[in-house]
Coordinates of C-alpha atoms and ligand atoms in Angstrom, one line a residue:
Chain A
M1 CA 68.0 94.1 127.8
G2 CA 70.5 94.5 130.6
L3 CA 70.0 91.1 132.3
D4 CA 72.2 90.0 129.8
Y5 CA 75.5 91.0 128.3
Q6 CA 75.3 87.8 126.6
L7 CA 72.3 88.7 124.8
V8 CA 74.5 89.8 121.5
L9 CA 75.3 86.1 120.9
W10 CA 77.3 84.0 118.5
N11 CA 74.4 83.2 115.4
K12 CA 75.1 82.6 112.1
Q13 CA 75.8 86.2 111.0
K14 CA 78.5 86.3 113.3
K15 CA 79.8 83.0 112.1
R16 CA 80.0 84.6 108.7
Y17 CA 81.0 88.0 109.8
D18 CA 84.4 85.9 111.4
L19 CA 84.5 84.0 108.6
V20 CA 85.5 86.6 106.3
L21 CA 87.7 88.7 108.8
F22 CA 89.7 85.1 109.0
L23 CA 90.1 84.8 105.3
F24 CA 91.2 88.1 104.9
I25 CA 93.7 87.8 107.2
V26 CA 95.2 84.7 105.7
I27 CA 95.0 86.1 102.2
Y28 CA 97.0 89.1 103.6
L29 CA 99.7 87.1 105.3
L30 CA 100.1 84.9 102.4
G31 CA 100.2 87.5 99.9
F32 CA 102.8 89.3 101.8
A33 CA 104.7 86.4 102.2
V34 CA 104.5 85.1 98.6
V35 CA 105.6 88.7 97.3
T36 CA 108.3 88.5 99.5
F37 CA 110.1 85.4 98.9
T38 CA 109.4 85.8 95.3
T39 CA 110.8 89.6 95.2
N40 CA 113.1 89.6 98.4
A41 CA 114.5 86.2 99.2
N42 CA 116.9 87.3 101.1
T43 CA 114.4 88.3 103.9
S44 CA 115.1 86.8 107.8
L45 CA 112.0 85.2 108.5
E46 CA 111.5 87.2 111.8
T47 CA 111.7 90.3 109.9
L48 CA 108.8 88.8 107.2
I49 CA 106.4 88.1 110.5
I50 CA 107.2 91.4 111.8
R51 CA 106.1 93.1 108.5
A52 CA 103.6 90.7 107.8
F53 CA 101.8 91.4 111.3
G54 CA 102.4 95.1 111.7
S55 CA 101.3 96.2 108.1
L56 CA 98.4 93.6 108.4
A57 CA 97.4 95.6 111.7
I58 CA 97.4 98.6 110.5
L59 CA 95.3 98.3 107.1
M60 CA 93.1 96.3 110.1
L61 CA 93.1 99.7 111.8
H62 CA 91.6 101.6 109.1
I63 CA 89.0 99.6 108.3
I64 CA 87.5 99.7 111.8
L65 CA 88.0 103.4 112.1
M66 CA 86.0 103.8 108.6
I67 CA 83.1 101.4 109.7
G68 CA 81.4 103.9 111.8
P69 CA 81.4 107.2 109.7
L70 CA 80.3 104.6 106.3
T71 CA 77.3 103.5 108.4
R72 CA 75.8 107.6 109.3
I73 CA 76.7 108.0 105.7
D74 CA 75.1 104.9 104.3
K75 CA 73.0 102.7 106.8
R76 CA 73.6 99.8 104.2
F77 CA 77.0 99.6 106.2
M78 CA 75.0 99.1 109.1
P79 CA 75.7 95.1 109.6
L80 CA 79.7 95.7 109.6
L81 CA 78.9 97.6 112.6
Y82 CA 77.4 94.2 114.5
N83 CA 80.2 92.2 114.9
R84 CA 82.9 95.2 115.0
R85 CA 84.4 93.9 118.8
H86 CA 85.7 90.9 117.1
F87 CA 87.0 92.8 114.2
G88 CA 89.0 94.8 117.1
V89 CA 90.3 91.9 118.8
L90 CA 91.7 90.1 116.2
M91 CA 93.5 93.7 115.2
F92 CA 94.7 93.5 118.2
L93 CA 96.2 89.9 118.2
M94 CA 97.8 91.0 115.3
A95 CA 99.6 93.7 116.3
A96 CA 100.7 91.8 119.4
V97 CA 101.9 89.3 117.2
H98 CA 103.7 92.5 115.4
G99 CA 104.6 94.0 118.8
V100 CA 106.0 90.6 120.5
F101 CA 108.3 89.5 117.9
S102 CA 109.8 92.8 117.8
I103 CA 110.1 92.8 121.7
I104 CA 112.1 88.9 121.2
Q105 CA 113.8 90.2 118.4
F106 CA 115.7 93.8 119.4
H107 CA 115.3 93.5 122.9
T108 CA 115.6 90.4 125.0
L109 CA 118.7 87.8 125.5
G110 CA 120.6 91.2 126.4
N111 CA 121.7 92.7 129.5
V112 CA 118.5 95.0 130.6
N113 CA 115.1 93.9 131.0
P114 CA 113.4 93.9 127.6
I115 CA 110.4 96.3 128.6
V116 CA 113.1 98.6 130.0
S117 CA 115.2 98.4 126.9
I118 CA 112.4 99.7 124.6
F119 CA 112.3 102.9 126.8
T120 CA 116.0 103.2 127.4
S121 CA 117.7 102.0 124.6
N122 CA 117.5 104.9 122.3
L123 CA 117.2 107.9 124.3
D124 CA 117.1 110.6 121.4
Y125 CA 113.6 111.4 122.8
N126 CA 114.3 114.9 122.1
S127 CA 115.2 114.4 118.1
L128 CA 112.2 113.6 115.5
T129 CA 114.5 112.1 112.9
N130 CA 116.2 109.6 116.0
F131 CA 113.0 109.5 118.1
P132 CA 112.6 106.0 119.6
F133 CA 109.8 105.1 118.0
Q134 CA 109.2 101.5 119.5
V135 CA 107.9 103.5 122.4
L136 CA 105.1 104.9 120.3
G137 CA 104.1 101.1 119.3
F138 CA 104.4 99.9 122.6
L139 CA 102.1 103.0 123.7
A140 CA 99.4 102.3 121.4
L141 CA 99.5 98.1 121.9
I142 CA 98.7 98.8 125.6
I143 CA 96.0 101.3 124.8
L144 CA 94.8 98.4 122.1
F145 CA 95.0 95.4 124.3
L146 CA 92.9 97.3 127.3
M147 CA 90.5 97.9 124.7
A148 CA 90.1 94.4 123.8
A149 CA 90.5 93.3 127.1
T150 CA 86.9 95.4 127.9
S151 CA 85.5 94.4 124.9
H152 CA 82.7 92.6 126.2
D153 CA 79.5 93.7 127.5
F154 CA 80.3 91.9 131.2
W155 CA 82.8 95.3 131.1
L156 CA 80.0 97.4 129.3
A157 CA 77.9 96.9 131.9
N158 CA 80.7 97.1 134.7
L159 CA 82.3 100.1 133.7
S160 CA 79.4 102.6 133.0
A161 CA 78.4 103.2 129.6
K162 CA 80.5 106.5 130.0
T163 CA 83.8 105.6 131.2
W164 CA 83.5 102.5 128.5
K165 CA 82.9 104.8 125.8
A166 CA 85.7 107.0 126.7
L167 CA 88.0 104.1 127.2
H168 CA 87.0 102.9 123.3
M169 CA 87.5 106.4 121.8
A170 CA 91.2 106.1 123.0
V171 CA 91.3 104.1 119.7
Y172 CA 91.8 107.4 118.3
L173 CA 95.0 108.1 120.3
A174 CA 95.8 104.5 119.6
Y175 CA 95.7 105.2 115.9
T176 CA 97.8 108.6 115.8
L177 CA 100.5 106.8 117.8
V178 CA 100.4 104.6 115.7
I179 CA 100.7 106.8 112.1
L180 CA 103.6 108.5 114.6
H181 CA 105.1 105.0 115.4
I182 CA 105.5 104.3 111.3
F183 CA 106.6 107.8 110.2
L184 CA 109.2 108.5 113.1
G185 CA 110.2 104.5 112.9
A186 CA 110.0 102.1 109.8
F187 CA 109.7 105.5 107.4
Q188 CA 112.9 106.8 107.9
Q189 CA 114.5 104.3 106.6
E190 CA 112.0 102.3 104.4
T191 CA 111.3 105.6 102.3
S192 CA 109.5 103.7 99.3
P193 CA 107.0 106.2 97.9
L194 CA 104.7 103.4 97.9
L195 CA 104.9 102.6 101.6
L196 CA 104.4 106.3 102.5
G197 CA 101.8 106.9 99.3
L198 CA 99.6 104.3 100.9
V199 CA 99.7 104.9 105.0
G200 CA 99.1 108.6 103.8
L201 CA 96.0 107.6 101.6
G202 CA 94.7 105.8 104.4
A203 CA 95.1 108.6 106.9
T204 CA 93.5 110.9 104.6
I205 CA 90.8 108.8 103.7
I206 CA 89.8 108.0 107.7
V207 CA 90.1 111.9 108.5
A208 CA 87.6 112.9 105.3
L209 CA 85.4 110.3 106.1
H210 CA 84.6 111.7 109.8
I211 CA 85.2 115.1 108.5
F212 CA 81.7 113.9 105.9
A213 CA 80.0 112.2 108.4
G214 CA 80.4 114.7 111.2
F215 CA 79.0 117.5 109.0
K216 CA 76.0 115.4 108.3
E217 CA 75.6 115.1 112.3
V218 CA 76.2 119.0 113.2
K219 CA 73.3 119.7 110.6
V220 CA 70.9 117.8 113.0
D221 CA 72.6 119.3 116.3
Q222 CA 72.4 123.0 114.5
A223 CA 69.1 123.1 113.1
K224 CA 67.8 126.1 113.9
V225 CA 64.5 125.7 116.9
S226 CA 62.2 128.3 116.8
E227 CA 60.0 128.3 120.6
E228 CA 56.8 129.3 121.7
D229 CA 55.9 129.1 125.0
G230 CA 58.8 127.0 126.4
W231 CA 57.8 124.5 123.5
H232 CA 60.4 123.6 120.2
Y233 CA 59.2 123.7 116.8
V234 CA 60.9 120.2 115.2
C235 CA 59.1 119.3 112.1
S236 CA 55.8 118.8 110.2
V237 CA 54.0 115.4 111.1
E238 CA 55.3 114.5 107.0
D239 CA 58.5 114.9 107.4
I240 CA 58.7 111.7 109.4
K241 CA 58.7 108.6 108.0
E242 CA 56.3 105.8 109.5
N243 CA 58.0 103.5 111.8
R244 CA 61.0 105.6 112.2
A245 CA 62.5 109.1 113.5
K246 CA 63.3 112.4 113.1
M247 CA 66.2 113.9 115.5
T248 CA 66.2 116.9 117.1
T249 CA 68.3 118.3 119.6
C250 CA 66.8 119.6 123.1
A251 CA 69.2 121.5 126.0
G252 CA 72.0 119.7 124.0
E253 CA 71.0 116.8 123.9
R254 CA 70.0 114.4 121.0
V255 CA 66.1 113.1 121.2
A256 CA 64.4 110.7 118.8
I257 CA 60.8 111.4 117.9
F258 CA 59.0 108.5 116.3
K259 CA 56.1 107.9 114.3
Y260 CA 54.0 104.6 114.3
E261 CA 50.7 103.1 114.1
G262 CA 49.5 106.5 113.7
K263 CA 51.2 108.0 116.9
L264 CA 54.0 109.9 117.7
S265 CA 56.4 109.4 120.9
A266 CA 59.8 110.8 122.1
V267 CA 62.9 109.2 123.6
H268 CA 66.2 110.3 124.4
N269 CA 68.8 109.3 121.5
V270 CA 71.0 107.2 122.7
C271 CA 71.1 103.7 123.5
R272 CA 71.9 102.2 126.7
H273 CA 73.9 99.4 125.5
Q274 CA 76.7 101.1 123.6
G275 CA 75.1 104.8 123.0
G276 CA 74.0 103.6 119.2
P277 CA 71.6 106.0 117.7
L278 CA 68.1 104.9 118.3
G279 CA 67.0 107.8 116.1
E280 CA 68.5 105.6 113.6
G281 CA 66.4 102.8 114.7
K282 CA 63.4 101.7 113.5
I283 CA 60.0 100.5 115.2
V284 CA 60.0 96.6 115.1
D285 CA 57.3 94.7 116.8
G286 CA 56.0 97.7 118.6
C287 CA 60.1 98.8 119.9
I288 CA 62.2 101.0 119.2
T289 CA 65.2 99.1 117.9
C290 CA 68.3 100.6 118.0
P291 CA 70.2 100.1 114.8
W292 CA 73.4 98.8 116.0
H293 CA 72.7 95.8 118.1
G294 CA 69.1 95.6 118.5
Y295 CA 68.4 96.3 122.1
Q296 CA 64.6 97.5 122.3
Y297 CA 62.8 100.2 124.0
L298 CA 58.8 100.4 124.2
P299 CA 57.8 104.2 122.5
G300 CA 55.6 105.2 125.3
N301 CA 57.6 104.6 128.1
G302 CA 61.3 104.4 127.1
Q303 CA 61.4 101.1 129.1
S304 CA 63.1 98.0 127.6
P305 CA 60.3 95.4 127.2
P306 CA 60.7 92.6 130.1
P307 CA 62.9 90.6 131.4
F308 CA 65.3 93.5 130.2
T309 CA 65.7 96.4 132.8
E310 CA 67.0 99.4 130.4
K311 CA 65.2 102.9 130.5
V312 CA 65.6 105.7 128.4
E313 CA 64.5 109.6 129.3
T314 CA 60.8 110.5 127.4
Y315 CA 59.7 113.6 126.5
N316 CA 56.4 115.1 126.4
L317 CA 55.0 116.2 122.3
K318 CA 52.4 118.0 121.2
L319 CA 51.0 118.6 117.8
V320 CA 49.7 122.4 116.5
G321 CA 48.3 121.6 113.3
N322 CA 50.9 119.5 111.4
K323 CA 53.5 120.7 113.2
V324 CA 55.2 118.8 115.6
Y325 CA 56.4 120.3 119.0
I326 CA 58.7 119.0 121.8
D327 CA 59.0 120.1 125.5
P328 CA 62.8 120.2 126.2
K329 CA 62.6 119.3 129.4
A330 CA 63.2 115.1 129.5
H331 CA 61.8 113.1 132.0
A332 CA 63.2 110.8 134.2
P333 CA 64.3 107.6 131.9
G334 CA 61.2 105.0 132.0
T335 CA 58.5 107.7 132.5
P336 CA 55.3 107.1 131.2
V337 CA 54.7 109.3 128.5
D338 CA 51.2 109.2 126.4
P339 CA 52.0 109.2 122.8
I340 CA 50.0 111.8 120.6
K341 CA 47.3 110.7 118.2
I342 CA 48.0 112.3 114.5
Chain B
M1 CA 56.7 101.7 98.1
E2 CA 60.1 100.8 98.6
K3 CA 60.6 98.4 101.2
D4 CA 62.4 100.3 104.5
E5 CA 65.0 97.8 105.2
F6 CA 66.5 97.6 108.6
Y7 CA 69.3 95.2 109.7
I8 CA 69.0 93.4 113.1
G9 CA 71.9 91.3 113.9
Y10 CA 70.0 88.6 116.0
S11 CA 67.3 88.8 113.7
T12 CA 67.7 85.6 111.2
E13 CA 66.0 87.7 108.0
H14 CA 68.3 90.3 106.5
P15 CA 67.4 92.6 104.1
V16 CA 68.1 91.3 100.5
K17 CA 69.1 94.8 99.2
T18 CA 71.5 95.7 102.4
M19 CA 73.2 92.2 102.0
R20 CA 73.8 92.6 98.1
F21 CA 75.1 95.8 98.4
L22 CA 77.2 94.2 101.2
K23 CA 78.4 91.2 99.5
F24 CA 79.7 93.6 96.8
F25 CA 81.7 96.2 99.2
I26 CA 83.4 92.9 100.5
T27 CA 84.9 91.6 97.3
I28 CA 86.3 95.1 96.6
L29 CA 87.8 95.1 100.3
G30 CA 88.9 91.7 99.5
I31 CA 90.6 93.0 96.5
V32 CA 91.9 95.7 98.3
V33 CA 93.5 93.8 101.2
L34 CA 95.6 91.8 98.8
G35 CA 96.6 95.1 97.6
V36 CA 97.6 96.1 100.0
A37 CA 99.7 93.2 100.7
I38 CA 101.7 93.3 97.7
I39 CA 102.5 97.3 98.0
F40 CA 103.8 96.6 101.6
A41 CA 105.3 93.8 100.1
L42 CA 107.1 95.5 97.7
G43 CA 108.0 98.5 99.0
Q44 CA 110.6 97.0 101.0
K45 CA 114.1 97.9 100.4
P46 CA 116.2 94.6 99.1
F47 CA 117.8 92.5 102.1
K48 CA 121.4 91.6 102.3
N49 CA 122.2 88.0 101.5
S50 CA 124.1 87.8 104.8
T51 CA 123.7 84.4 106.9
F52 CA 123.3 83.3 110.2
E53 CA 123.2 79.5 110.5
L54 CA 120.5 79.1 113.2
G55 CA 119.8 75.7 114.3
S56 CA 123.0 74.5 113.1
L57 CA 126.8 74.4 114.6
T58 CA 129.8 74.4 113.2
E59 CA 133.3 73.2 114.1
V60 CA 135.9 75.6 113.5
E61 CA 139.9 75.4 114.8
G62 CA 141.9 78.0 115.4
V63 CA 144.4 79.8 117.4
L64 CA 142.2 82.3 120.3
H65 CA 143.4 86.1 120.1
L66 CA 142.4 88.7 122.8
T67 CA 142.6 92.2 121.1
P68 CA 141.4 94.5 120.1
Y69 CA 138.8 91.6 120.5
P70 CA 138.6 88.2 120.6
F71 CA 139.2 85.9 117.3
L72 CA 139.8 83.1 116.4
R73 CA 143.2 82.6 113.5
T74 CA 142.5 80.1 111.3
T75 CA 144.1 78.4 108.6
L76 CA 142.3 77.9 105.2
A77 CA 143.3 75.2 103.1
D78 CA 145.4 77.2 100.7
G79 CA 147.3 78.3 103.5
A80 CA 145.9 82.1 104.4
S81 CA 144.8 82.8 107.7
K82 CA 141.3 83.9 108.2
D83 CA 139.9 85.7 111.4
I84 CA 136.8 84.6 113.3
L85 CA 134.8 87.2 115.1
L86 CA 134.0 85.4 118.4
L87 CA 130.8 86.5 119.8
G88 CA 128.4 85.4 123.1
F89 CA 124.9 84.3 122.7
G90 CA 122.1 86.4 122.5
K91 CA 123.3 90.5 122.7
F92 CA 126.3 89.7 124.3
G93 CA 130.2 89.3 123.7
A94 CA 132.1 86.3 123.6
T95 CA 134.1 87.3 126.9
K96 CA 131.9 85.4 129.4
G97 CA 131.9 82.1 127.7
L98 CA 136.1 82.4 127.5
Q99 CA 136.3 83.3 130.9
K100 CA 133.9 79.9 131.9
I101 CA 136.4 78.1 129.6
F102 CA 139.7 79.2 130.9
E103 CA 139.0 80.2 134.4
N104 CA 141.6 82.5 135.3
K105 CA 144.7 81.2 132.4
N106 CA 144.9 83.5 129.7
P107 CA 143.5 82.7 126.6
Q108 CA 146.0 83.9 124.1
G109 CA 147.6 81.4 121.7
M110 CA 145.2 78.8 122.9
A111 CA 144.8 76.6 120.1
I112 CA 141.3 75.3 120.1
R113 CA 138.4 73.4 118.2
L114 CA 135.3 75.1 119.0
N115 CA 131.9 74.7 118.2
G116 CA 129.2 78.0 117.3
T117 CA 126.9 78.9 115.3
L118 CA 128.4 80.9 111.9
I119 CA 127.5 84.2 110.8
Y120 CA 129.1 85.5 107.5
Y121 CA 128.7 88.1 105.0
E122 CA 131.1 90.0 102.6
G123 CA 134.0 87.8 103.1
K124 CA 133.9 88.9 107.0
T125 CA 133.0 85.4 109.4
L126 CA 131.9 85.4 112.8
L127 CA 131.1 82.5 115.4
Q128 CA 128.4 82.7 118.2
L129 CA 129.9 80.7 120.9
E130 CA 126.8 78.3 122.6
S131 CA 125.2 80.0 125.8
D132 CA 126.5 77.5 127.6
V133 CA 129.9 76.4 126.4
S134 CA 130.9 73.4 128.6
G135 CA 131.3 70.3 125.9
T136 CA 131.3 72.7 123.3
Y137 CA 135.1 72.4 122.6
T138 CA 138.6 71.0 122.8
L139 CA 141.9 72.5 124.0
L140 CA 144.6 72.0 121.7
G141 CA 147.8 73.3 123.6
K142 CA 149.1 77.0 123.5
T143 CA 150.9 78.2 120.9
N144 CA 153.1 81.6 119.9
T145 CA 151.3 84.1 118.0
V146 CA 153.1 86.3 116.1
S147 CA 151.7 90.0 115.9
T148 CA 150.5 91.2 112.6
I149 CA 149.9 94.6 113.6
K150 CA 150.4 97.5 111.0
E151 CA 149.5 101.0 111.7
M152 CA 148.7 102.6 108.5
G153 CA 147.9 106.4 109.8
N154 CA 145.7 108.9 110.4
V155 CA 142.3 108.5 108.4
S156 CA 138.4 110.2 108.2
L157 CA 136.0 108.1 107.4
K158 CA 132.0 108.4 106.7
G159 CA 130.0 106.2 107.7
E160 CA 128.1 104.5 110.8
V161 CA 128.9 102.7 113.5
I162 CA 126.9 98.8 113.3
D163 CA 127.1 95.7 115.6
P164 CA 128.3 93.1 113.6
K165 CA 126.7 90.5 115.3
C166 CA 123.4 91.2 113.8
Y167 CA 124.5 93.3 110.3
F168 CA 126.6 90.2 109.4
G169 CA 124.0 87.8 109.6
V170 CA 121.3 87.8 112.5
M171 CA 119.1 90.2 111.4
K172 CA 117.4 92.0 108.5
P173 CA 118.0 95.1 108.4
A174 CA 120.6 95.3 111.0
F175 CA 121.7 98.9 110.8
G176 CA 119.9 102.6 110.6
K177 CA 117.4 104.0 113.1
I178 CA 114.6 100.2 112.6
H179 CA 117.6 98.6 114.1
R180 CA 119.5 101.3 116.6
S181 CA 118.2 99.7 120.2
C182 CA 118.8 96.5 119.3
A183 CA 122.6 97.4 118.4
I184 CA 122.6 99.5 121.3
R185 CA 121.9 96.4 123.3
C186 CA 124.3 94.2 121.7
I187 CA 127.5 97.1 121.9
S188 CA 126.7 97.9 125.3
G189 CA 126.5 94.0 126.2
G190 CA 130.2 93.5 124.8
I191 CA 130.0 92.6 121.4
P192 CA 132.6 94.7 119.5
P193 CA 131.4 98.0 117.6
V194 CA 131.9 98.0 114.0
Y195 CA 132.4 101.2 111.6
V196 CA 131.0 100.6 108.0
T197 CA 131.8 103.0 105.0
M198 CA 130.2 102.8 101.9
N199 CA 132.6 103.8 98.7
A200 CA 130.8 105.3 95.1
Q201 CA 130.5 101.6 93.9
N202 CA 128.7 100.3 96.9
E203 CA 131.4 98.6 98.0
A204 CA 131.5 98.1 101.9
S205 CA 134.4 98.5 104.4
Y206 CA 134.7 97.6 107.9
Y207 CA 136.9 98.4 110.9
L208 CA 136.7 97.3 114.6
I209 CA 136.1 100.3 116.5
T210 CA 138.5 100.8 119.7
D211 CA 139.7 103.7 121.9
E212 CA 143.0 105.6 121.1
K213 CA 145.1 102.9 122.8
G214 CA 143.5 100.1 121.2
E215 CA 141.4 98.9 124.2
P216 CA 137.9 97.8 123.7
I217 CA 134.9 100.8 124.2
H218 CA 131.3 99.9 124.4
D219 CA 128.7 102.2 126.4
A220 CA 131.3 105.2 125.2
I221 CA 129.9 105.0 121.4
I222 CA 126.4 104.1 122.7
D223 CA 125.6 107.8 121.2
Y224 CA 126.4 107.3 117.7
V225 CA 125.4 103.7 117.0
G226 CA 123.1 103.5 114.0
K227 CA 123.2 107.2 112.9
P228 CA 125.7 108.4 109.7
S229 CA 128.6 109.9 111.1
E230 CA 132.0 111.5 110.4
I231 CA 134.9 109.9 112.3
Q232 CA 138.7 110.2 112.4
G233 CA 141.6 108.1 114.1
K234 CA 144.2 105.6 113.7
L235 CA 144.0 102.8 111.0
V236 CA 145.6 99.3 111.8
D237 CA 145.5 96.3 109.8
L238 CA 144.8 93.5 112.2
G239 CA 145.5 90.9 109.4
D240 CA 141.8 89.6 108.5
W241 CA 140.0 92.7 110.1
M242 CA 140.9 96.5 110.1
Q243 CA 141.2 98.4 113.4
I244 CA 140.3 102.3 113.8
R245 CA 141.7 103.6 117.1
L246 CA 139.5 106.7 117.6
N247 CA 138.2 109.1 120.8
P248 CA 134.6 108.5 120.6
N249 CA 133.9 112.4 121.7
T250 CA 135.5 113.5 118.0
I251 CA 132.9 111.2 116.3
K252 CA 130.8 114.0 114.4
L253 CA 127.1 112.9 113.8
I254 CA 125.7 113.8 110.3
D255 CA 122.2 114.6 109.6
Q256 CA 121.3 112.3 107.0
N257 CA 119.7 109.2 106.8
S258 CA 121.9 106.1 106.7
A259 CA 123.6 105.2 103.8
I260 CA 124.6 101.7 104.0
Y261 CA 121.8 100.4 102.3
Ligands
HEM1 C1 105.3 96.7 121.5 C2 105.1 97.3 120.4 C3 105.7 97.4 119.2 C4 106.8 97.6 119.0 C5 108.1 97.1 120.1 C6 107.1 97.9 117.6 C7 108.4 97.4 117.2 C8 108.4 97.9 115.8 C9 109.6 97.9 114.8 C10 111.0 97.2 115.4 C11 109.6 98.3 113.4 C12 110.2 98.3 112.3 C13 110.4 96.9 111.6 C14 111.1 96.8 110.3 O1 110.3 97.7 109.4 O2 111.9 96.0 110.2 C15 107.8 98.8 113.5 C16 107.0 99.0 112.0 C17 105.7 99.3 112.3 N1 104.9 98.9 113.1 FE1 105.2 98.4 115.3 N2 105.9 98.0 117.0 C18 104.9 98.1 118.3 C19 103.6 98.1 118.3 C20 103.3 98.3 116.8 C21 101.0 98.5 116.8 C22 100.4 98.5 118.0 C23 101.0 98.7 115.7 C24 99.8 98.9 114.9 C25 98.5 98.0 115.5 C26 102.3 98.4 114.8 C27 102.3 98.8 113.2 C28 103.5 99.1 112.6 C29 103.6 99.1 111.3 C30 102.8 99.3 110.2 C31 105.1 99.4 110.9 C32 105.4 99.4 109.6 C33 105.9 98.0 108.6 C34 106.3 97.4 109.2 O3 107.8 97.5 109.1 O4 106.4 96.2 110.2 N3 103.2 98.5 115.8 N4 107.5 98.3 114.8
FES2 S1 71.9 98.0 120.7 FE1 74.2 98.1 121.3 S2 74.2 100.3 121.1 FE2 72.0 99.9 120.8

């Protein structure tokens, strides 16, 4: 599907997704403002904006980071992944309102450049309690900006999937910086246990979900492979559901073995679009369909149907009785391999 | 056999059970979002009722004094006098604005009517000059000023260095860790540093900080801004404000949270 980074286009589903996001943002900001004005009316408008948008951004970041592991734990979360980039860009915008307002409020109209001031006003870099926490927020915002700016598939196509993926893994760095930004910053002074408890709980949920989902995958990677003349044993035919795949690991690479129309075919597990797990996809209209954004590949040769040009590696399989074996040597992407008949 | 549901974003067919499940999940998520907003809002410490009359100019009339920092001595209706600390626009002191008004003349003792933005809290009043002072003042002639300074002897105090512009109105909270960067900008830009102490009854006292000779200090005190500290120095009663004269190198930082909440 390569001609066309536009392929993942606007559709009803995406509009609904965006509408829900928009609604959540309004609910949050209104909720924060109404509660602050009714219980703590001496606030200043600037502080209200800085705090409402800062706390909204961190909440959104938590939800975004939860979607990944949730989809690996339960496939029904998959639609949340589909339009996650809008979620990410909106989160960046919320964080940017917070950051820009903070810079205007605390650093403009002074005797040095505002950006220089972020780094040089508080110089206690060697103290934890006095640490210049705004620097951490600033670095996080830069990372989030780079991610938002390159989130379009245009960049994916032009940066190579590996670079893009690496860039987008930096969200974990940004998350760590933000958590430090809060705990070394606002929470040194705004010490309510409500706040500390809430953000602590959020971070715990993120870590726990990732560990839990990670375990599920490690199990696939470490499943014992027994060898026979260089062929790896995978499973028996009955272990694979019709139109679905079984994943295995060959020479450190994950491979997906699909069963369909009484045949078996094996392809490399990694979707050429954004690295989605093809093995969690399904055969739809005769094509392996990626669970993330629906890119498609023909099981017999690992190629996207024309006019698209994506290709993934293919593998040889053999059947002994009802036992499925795979040759761990990958063929070049797009190499036709005859499916084996069951 | 159970239907093997599979979601494809661009397809118009949507797996029914998945969508039902998600509707439930998103409803719960909406409640969580509102809950988090409420918790974040309730978790904030109480704000002070300090005021910055942003966008509205007030005319005040009084006599200019320059030491230790520029202020305007005004006379209230009951005959008492009130000293209004003068500040520049943004994160600057009043010096530049006054220079523009008086060029090379000495403003000490000059009676003036001045338009600016009021900042006030707990009986203290400050006035921000406009960024362009031209047309905001009327000079009313020179007066003779009598010194009202009373030296009160040595004291030691526990509290925090703040920038009075933000503290008495412009920002909230305007002390401690959150505000330190900004206070550093303000004080290094010429806004007079102020020391705040808090007694057991939670009543605050304020002191304009100067060096031992009573001269203004700015950069020398930067390392101590927004951190709890102990200071020793000479107390001076200026009339409406107190002044503390100290050697900044003798300030001792205390390792604890800001105590002026
Ligand atoms: C240029 C970048 C940034 C600057 C200058 C900055 C500055 C600040 C400041 C001054 C505070 C304390 C505000 C107060 O409590 O009154 C704060 C708090 C906070 N910041 Fe940032 N920040 C930046 C980036 C970020 C980013 C990227 C995030 C999250 C995605 C974030 C999340 C938060 C949160 C959750 C708080 C605590 C709640 C609050 O007080 O607003 N900040 N930040
Ligand atoms: S379709 Fe986007 S990762 Fe496969």
